Amino acid sequence: MKKSQFKLFYEVLDRFQQEGILKDVILIGSWCVPLYKDYYFKESQIPPLRTLDVDFLVPLPLRVKTKHNIPALLLDLGFVQDFVGSQGYIRLVHPDLMLEFLVHEKGRGEERAVALKNLGINAQSLRFLNVLQEKTIKINVDNKLIIVPHPAWFAIHKLIVAQRRSKQDKADKDLTVAIALLRDLIDMKKKSEIRKAFNFVSKKWQKKILELLKDEQEEEILSVISE
């Protein structure tokens, strides 16, 4: 990962903190990985990060009470608005990073754009994001408290998403990260957290996760979940 990407990433977080936004969003997706590696695990099996996408989950109802305009806030950094899909959710695009804002889609409705007027953006709604916001931790990076999903919940979510991917390379990446995280958590004696995260999801998805882990011959992880 290029130094310029990390520099820009932390500048975005700085601006969110200055605006009072950072405390009301959850960093999800692959950019959690370097934070887990550097600030949560002493040693980690997680593979290196290679992605432009920075995803923020915005819990609903929206906690932000004052008006902000995120596209305008980041304009001088070179981020350009991009309206995506027929519903028109907003993505902020830069040569080094791409920011997306997401909300949890309840039920089985269509994934859609959700206007977050106090942030000046349209967020994309996706299913299963409730797994990521069910249990979070705060990581202190240069006096910025960044909210991220607990690694156990992050890993279980990856095991769900991997089975819903249309592209095999992305599914393989999700699976690799999930298994590495679960192994790290086992090494840290965090087995109970793995079980709690697994038990949070529906019986249907528990069955699918178990089948996937059996296919991958992850006997140690299976034994932890089954205790």
PDB file of N, CA and C in Angstrom, residues 130-193:
ATOM      1  N   ASN A 130     -25.703  -5.115   9.922  1.00  0.00           N
ATOM      2  CA  ASN A 130     -25.987  -5.144  11.358  1.00  0.00           C
ATOM      3  C   ASN A 130     -24.977  -6.001  12.113  1.00  0.00           C
ATOM      4  N   VAL A 131     -24.389  -6.981  11.438  1.00  0.00           N
ATOM      5  CA  VAL A 131     -23.354  -7.805  12.072  1.00  0.00           C
ATOM      6  C   VAL A 131     -22.165  -6.933  12.462  1.00  0.00           C
ATOM      7  N   LEU A 132     -21.822  -5.987  11.597  1.00  0.00           N
ATOM      8  CA  LEU A 132     -20.647  -5.145  11.833  1.00  0.00           C
ATOM      9  C   LEU A 132     -20.883  -4.099  12.918  1.00  0.00           C
ATOM     10  N   GLN A 133     -22.122  -3.677  13.096  1.00  0.00           N
ATOM     11  CA  GLN A 133     -22.378  -2.642  14.099  1.00  0.00           C
ATOM     12  C   GLN A 133     -22.862  -3.214  15.430  1.00  0.00           C
ATOM     13  N   GLU A 134     -23.031  -4.534  15.499  1.00  0.00           N
ATOM     14  CA  GLU A 134     -23.522  -5.146  16.736  1.00  0.00           C
ATOM     15  C   GLU A 134     -22.520  -4.986  17.873  1.00  0.00           C
ATOM     16  N   LYS A 135     -21.232  -5.197  17.593  1.00  0.00           N
ATOM     17  CA  LYS A 135     -20.203  -4.993  18.611  1.00  0.00           C
ATOM     18  C   LYS A 135     -19.014  -4.292  17.972  1.00  0.00           C
ATOM     19  N   THR A 136     -18.653  -3.149  18.520  1.00  0.00           N
ATOM     20  CA  THR A 136     -17.549  -2.363  17.968  1.00  0.00           C
ATOM     21  C   THR A 136     -16.491  -2.116  19.036  1.00  0.00           C
ATOM     22  N   ILE A 137     -15.319  -1.721  18.573  1.00  0.00           N
ATOM     23  CA  ILE A 137     -14.246  -1.301  19.464  1.00  0.00           C
ATOM     24  C   ILE A 137     -13.737   0.053  18.987  1.00  0.00           C
ATOM     25  N   LYS A 138     -13.055   0.762  19.860  1.00  0.00           N
ATOM     26  CA  LYS A 138     -12.449   2.041  19.490  1.00  0.00           C
ATOM     27  C   LYS A 138     -10.935   1.885  19.486  1.00  0.00           C
ATOM     28  N   ILE A 139     -10.318   2.317  18.402  1.00  0.00           N
ATOM     29  CA  ILE A 139      -8.868   2.248  18.264  1.00  0.00           C
ATOM     30  C   ILE A 139      -8.321   3.664  18.236  1.00  0.00           C
ATOM     31  N   ASN A 140      -7.368   3.940  19.111  1.00  0.00           N
ATOM     32  CA  ASN A 140      -6.779   5.276  19.209  1.00  0.00           C
ATOM     33  C   ASN A 140      -5.593   5.383  18.268  1.00  0.00           C
ATOM     34  N   VAL A 141      -5.734   6.215  17.253  1.00  0.00           N
ATOM     35  CA  VAL A 141      -4.666   6.446  16.281  1.00  0.00           C
ATOM     36  C   VAL A 141      -4.367   7.940  16.260  1.00  0.00           C
ATOM     37  N   ASP A 142      -3.200   8.314  16.776  1.00  0.00           N
ATOM     38  CA  ASP A 142      -2.801   9.733  16.790  1.00  0.00           C
ATOM     39  C   ASP A 142      -3.890  10.614  17.394  1.00  0.00           C
ATOM     40  N   ASN A 143      -4.408  10.192  18.551  1.00  0.00           N
ATOM     41  CA  ASN A 143      -5.431  10.936  19.287  1.00  0.00           C
ATOM     42  C   ASN A 143      -6.771  11.019  18.555  1.00  0.00           C
ATOM     43  N   LYS A 144      -6.979  10.114  17.622  1.00  0.00           N
ATOM     44  CA  LYS A 144      -8.283   9.981  16.970  1.00  0.00           C
ATOM     45  C   LYS A 144      -8.877   8.641  17.384  1.00  0.00           C
ATOM     46  N   LEU A 145     -10.086   8.655  17.934  1.00  0.00           N
ATOM     47  CA  LEU A 145     -10.765   7.412  18.288  1.00  0.00           C
ATOM     48  C   LEU A 145     -11.584   6.945  17.087  1.00  0.00           C
ATOM     49  N   ILE A 146     -11.110   5.871  16.467  1.00  0.00           N
ATOM     50  CA  ILE A 146     -11.757   5.333  15.275  1.00  0.00           C
ATOM     51  C   ILE A 146     -12.590   4.125  15.684  1.00  0.00           C
ATOM     52  N   ILE A 147     -13.866   4.150  15.356  1.00  0.00           N
ATOM     53  CA  ILE A 147     -14.754   3.036  15.683  1.00  0.00           C
ATOM     54  C   ILE A 147     -14.701   2.018  14.549  1.00  0.00           C
ATOM     55  N   VAL A 148     -14.412   0.774  14.907  1.00  0.00           N
ATOM     56  CA  VAL A 148     -14.367  -0.322  13.932  1.00  0.00           C
ATOM     57  C   VAL A 148     -15.138  -1.510  14.506  1.00  0.00           C
ATOM     58  N   PRO A 149     -15.585  -2.433  13.664  1.00  0.00           N
ATOM     59  CA  PRO A 149     -16.230  -3.639  14.196  1.00  0.00           C
ATOM     60  C   PRO A 149     -15.240  -4.458  15.016  1.00  0.00           C
ATOM     61  N   HIS A 150     -15.733  -5.127  16.048  1.00  0.00           N
ATOM     62  CA  HIS A 150     -14.866  -6.077  16.752  1.00  0.00           C
ATOM     63  C   HIS A 150     -14.383  -7.103  15.723  1.00  0.00           C
ATOM     64  N   PRO A 151     -13.097  -7.505  15.780  1.00  0.00           N
ATOM     65  CA  PRO A 151     -12.562  -8.430  14.766  1.00  0.00           C
ATOM     66  C   PRO A 151     -13.354  -9.725  14.606  1.00  0.00           C
ATOM     67  N   ALA A 152     -13.952 -10.232  15.682  1.00  0.00           N
ATOM     68  CA  ALA A 152     -14.735 -11.471  15.567  1.00  0.00           C
ATOM     69  C   ALA A 152     -15.971 -11.253  14.706  1.00  0.00           C
ATOM     70  N   TRP A 153     -16.671 -10.149  14.925  1.00  0.00           N
ATOM     71  CA  TRP A 153     -17.861  -9.840  14.135  1.00  0.00           C
ATOM     72  C   TRP A 153     -17.464  -9.519  12.693  1.00  0.00           C
ATOM     73  N   PHE A 154     -16.330  -8.835  12.528  1.00  0.00           N
ATOM     74  CA  PHE A 154     -15.811  -8.537  11.190  1.00  0.00           C
ATOM     75  C   PHE A 154     -15.553  -9.835  10.426  1.00  0.00           C
ATOM     76  N   ALA A 155     -14.930 -10.801  11.084  1.00  0.00           N
ATOM     77  CA  ALA A 155     -14.593 -12.076  10.446  1.00  0.00           C
ATOM     78  C   ALA A 155     -15.842 -12.866  10.062  1.00  0.00           C
ATOM     79  N   ILE A 156     -16.816 -12.926  10.964  1.00  0.00           N
ATOM     80  CA  ILE A 156     -18.057 -13.652  10.663  1.00  0.00           C
ATOM     81  C   ILE A 156     -18.783 -13.000   9.486  1.00  0.00           C
ATOM     82  N   HIS A 157     -18.788 -11.669   9.459  1.00  0.00           N
ATOM     83  CA  HIS A 157     -19.394 -10.956   8.325  1.00  0.00           C
ATOM     84  C   HIS A 157     -18.687 -11.320   7.021  1.00  0.00           C
ATOM     85  N   LYS A 158     -17.369 -11.409   7.055  1.00  0.00           N
ATOM     86  CA  LYS A 158     -16.608 -11.787   5.860  1.00  0.00           C
ATOM     87  C   LYS A 158     -16.988 -13.186   5.379  1.00  0.00           C
ATOM     88  N   LEU A 159     -17.242 -14.087   6.317  1.00  0.00           N
ATOM     89  CA  LEU A 159     -17.625 -15.450   5.942  1.00  0.00           C
ATOM     90  C   LEU A 159     -19.010 -15.488   5.290  1.00  0.00           C
ATOM     91  N   ILE A 160     -19.854 -14.521   5.635  1.00  0.00           N
ATOM     92  CA  ILE A 160     -21.153 -14.394   4.966  1.00  0.00           C
ATOM     93  C   ILE A 160     -20.973 -13.792   3.577  1.00  0.00           C
ATOM     94  N   VAL A 161     -20.265 -12.672   3.525  1.00  0.00           N
ATOM     95  CA  VAL A 161     -20.096 -11.944   2.263  1.00  0.00           C
ATOM     96  C   VAL A 161     -19.374 -12.793   1.225  1.00  0.00           C
ATOM     97  N   ALA A 162     -18.400 -13.569   1.663  1.00  0.00           N
ATOM     98  CA  ALA A 162     -17.636 -14.410   0.731  1.00  0.00           C
ATOM     99  C   ALA A 162     -18.547 -15.344  -0.055  1.00  0.00           C
ATOM    100  N   GLN A 163     -19.641 -15.752   0.576  1.00  0.00           N
ATOM    101  CA  GLN A 163     -20.557 -16.695  -0.079  1.00  0.00           C
ATOM    102  C   GLN A 163     -21.615 -16.007  -0.937  1.00  0.00           C
ATOM    103  N   ARG A 164     -21.610 -14.678  -0.916  1.00  0.00           N
ATOM    104  CA  ARG A 164     -22.567 -13.916  -1.724  1.00  0.00           C
ATOM    105  C   ARG A 164     -21.894 -13.201  -2.890  1.00  0.00           C
ATOM    106  N   ARG A 165     -20.587 -13.306  -2.971  1.00  0.00           N
ATOM    107  CA  ARG A 165     -19.836 -12.633  -4.028  1.00  0.00           C
ATOM    108  C   ARG A 165     -20.088 -13.277  -5.393  1.00  0.00           C
ATOM    109  N   SER A 166     -20.129 -12.424  -6.420  1.00  0.00           N
ATOM    110  CA  SER A 166     -20.219 -12.944  -7.787  1.00  0.00           C
ATOM    111  C   SER A 166     -18.832 -13.177  -8.382  1.00  0.00           C
ATOM    112  N   LYS A 167     -17.820 -12.484  -7.839  1.00  0.00           N
ATOM    113  CA  LYS A 167     -16.455 -12.635  -8.347  1.00  0.00           C
ATOM    114  C   LYS A 167     -15.640 -13.492  -7.382  1.00  0.00           C
ATOM    115  N   GLN A 168     -15.048 -14.548  -7.907  1.00  0.00           N
ATOM    116  CA  GLN A 168     -14.350 -15.513  -7.071  1.00  0.00           C
ATOM    117  C   GLN A 168     -13.126 -14.921  -6.398  1.00  0.00           C
ATOM    118  N   ASP A 169     -12.411 -14.009  -7.077  1.00  0.00           N
ATOM    119  CA  ASP A 169     -11.204 -13.441  -6.471  1.00  0.00           C
ATOM    120  C   ASP A 169     -11.535 -12.641  -5.221  1.00  0.00           C
ATOM    121  N   LYS A 170     -12.664 -11.924  -5.241  1.00  0.00           N
ATOM    122  CA  LYS A 170     -13.076 -11.167  -4.056  1.00  0.00           C
ATOM    123  C   LYS A 170     -13.546 -12.096  -2.946  1.00  0.00           C
ATOM    124  N   ALA A 171     -14.225 -13.162  -3.328  1.00  0.00           N
ATOM    125  CA  ALA A 171     -14.661 -14.151  -2.337  1.00  0.00           C
ATOM    126  C   ALA A 171     -13.459 -14.794  -1.660  1.00  0.00           C
ATOM    127  N   ASP A 172     -12.443 -15.114  -2.450  1.00  0.00           N
ATOM    128  CA  ASP A 172     -11.222 -15.717  -1.900  1.00  0.00           C
ATOM    129  C   ASP A 172     -10.524 -14.763  -0.936  1.00  0.00           C
ATOM    130  N   LYS A 173     -10.513 -13.478  -1.283  1.00  0.00           N
ATOM    131  CA  LYS A 173      -9.891 -12.473  -0.412  1.00  0.00           C
ATOM    132  C   LYS A 173     -10.644 -12.367   0.913  1.00  0.00           C
ATOM    133  N   ASP A 174     -11.972 -12.325   0.848  1.00  0.00           N
ATOM    134  CA  ASP A 174     -12.789 -12.268   2.069  1.00  0.00           C
ATOM    135  C   ASP A 174     -12.506 -13.466   2.968  1.00  0.00           C
ATOM    136  N   LEU A 175     -12.456 -14.630   2.361  1.00  0.00           N
ATOM    137  CA  LEU A 175     -12.233 -15.856   3.117  1.00  0.00           C
ATOM    138  C   LEU A 175     -10.855 -15.869   3.767  1.00  0.00           C
ATOM    139  N   THR A 176      -9.849 -15.421   3.033  1.00  0.00           N
ATOM    140  CA  THR A 176      -8.482 -15.385   3.566  1.00  0.00           C
ATOM    141  C   THR A 176      -8.385 -14.471   4.779  1.00  0.00           C
ATOM    142  N   VAL A 177      -8.984 -13.280   4.675  1.00  0.00           N
ATOM    143  CA  VAL A 177      -8.954 -12.321   5.780  1.00  0.00           C
ATOM    144  C   VAL A 177      -9.718 -12.866   6.980  1.00  0.00           C
ATOM    145  N   ALA A 178     -10.894 -13.441   6.749  1.00  0.00           N
ATOM    146  CA  ALA A 178     -11.713 -13.968   7.846  1.00  0.00           C
ATOM    147  C   ALA A 178     -10.983 -15.057   8.616  1.00  0.00           C
ATOM    148  N   ILE A 179     -10.402 -15.996   7.909  1.00  0.00           N
ATOM    149  CA  ILE A 179      -9.713 -17.104   8.568  1.00  0.00           C
ATOM    150  C   ILE A 179      -8.487 -16.608   9.326  1.00  0.00           C
ATOM    151  N   ALA A 180      -7.747 -15.668   8.742  1.00  0.00           N
ATOM    152  CA  ALA A 180      -6.580 -15.110   9.433  1.00  0.00           C
ATOM    153  C   ALA A 180      -6.990 -14.412  10.725  1.00  0.00           C
ATOM    154  N   LEU A 181      -8.073 -13.645  10.673  1.00  0.00           N
ATOM    155  CA  LEU A 181      -8.568 -12.959  11.872  1.00  0.00           C
ATOM    156  C   LEU A 181      -8.997 -13.947  12.945  1.00  0.00           C
ATOM    157  N   LEU A 182      -9.723 -14.971  12.553  1.00  0.00           N
ATOM    158  CA  LEU A 182     -10.193 -15.958  13.527  1.00  0.00           C
ATOM    159  C   LEU A 182      -9.027 -16.696  14.168  1.00  0.00           C
ATOM    160  N   ARG A 183      -8.017 -16.999  13.396  1.00  0.00           N
ATOM    161  CA  ARG A 183      -6.826 -17.641  13.960  1.00  0.00           C
ATOM    162  C   ARG A 183      -6.121 -16.712  14.940  1.00  0.00           C
ATOM    163  N   ASP A 184      -6.030 -15.427  14.582  1.00  0.00           N
ATOM    164  CA  ASP A 184      -5.413 -14.452  15.489  1.00  0.00           C
ATOM    165  C   ASP A 184      -6.193 -14.353  16.798  1.00  0.00           C
ATOM    166  N   LEU A 185      -7.517 -14.351  16.701  1.00  0.00           N
ATOM    167  CA  LEU A 185      -8.354 -14.270  17.900  1.00  0.00           C
ATOM    168  C   LEU A 185      -8.190 -15.505  18.776  1.00  0.00           C
ATOM    169  N   ILE A 186      -8.059 -16.658  18.161  1.00  0.00           N
ATOM    170  CA  ILE A 186      -7.804 -17.886  18.926  1.00  0.00           C
ATOM    171  C   ILE A 186      -6.468 -17.785  19.652  1.00  0.00           C
ATOM    172  N   ASP A 187      -5.461 -17.260  18.971  1.00  0.00           N
ATOM    173  CA  ASP A 187      -4.143 -17.080  19.593  1.00  0.00           C
ATOM    174  C   ASP A 187      -4.209 -16.119  20.777  1.00  0.00           C
ATOM    175  N   MET A 188      -5.137 -15.146  20.721  1.00  0.00           N
ATOM    176  CA  MET A 188      -5.297 -14.164  21.793  1.00  0.00           C
ATOM    177  C   MET A 188      -6.249 -14.640  22.894  1.00  0.00           C
ATOM    178  N   LYS A 189      -6.686 -15.882  22.814  1.00  0.00           N
ATOM    179  CA  LYS A 189      -7.631 -16.435  23.798  1.00  0.00           C
ATOM    180  C   LYS A 189      -8.966 -15.700  23.778  1.00  0.00           C
ATOM    181  N   LYS A 190      -9.424 -15.346  22.573  1.00  0.00           N
ATOM    182  CA  LYS A 190     -10.701 -14.649  22.412  1.00  0.00           C
ATOM    183  C   LYS A 190     -11.771 -15.576  21.820  1.00  0.00           C
ATOM    184  N   LYS A 191     -11.721 -16.831  22.217  1.00  0.00           N
ATOM    185  CA  LYS A 191     -12.646 -17.815  21.652  1.00  0.00           C
ATOM    186  C   LYS A 191     -14.108 -17.469  21.937  1.00  0.00           C
ATOM    187  N   SER A 192     -14.370 -16.950  23.115  1.00  0.00           N
ATOM    188  CA  SER A 192     -15.764 -16.643  23.468  1.00  0.00           C
ATOM    189  C   SER A 192     -16.342 -15.567  22.553  1.00  0.00           C
ATOM    190  N   GLU A 193     -15.510 -14.624  22.110  1.00  0.00           N
ATOM    191  CA  GLU A 193     -15.978 -13.574  21.206  1.00  0.00           C
ATOM    192  C   GLU A 193     -16.338 -14.163  19.846  1.00  0.00           C
TER     193      GLU A 193
END
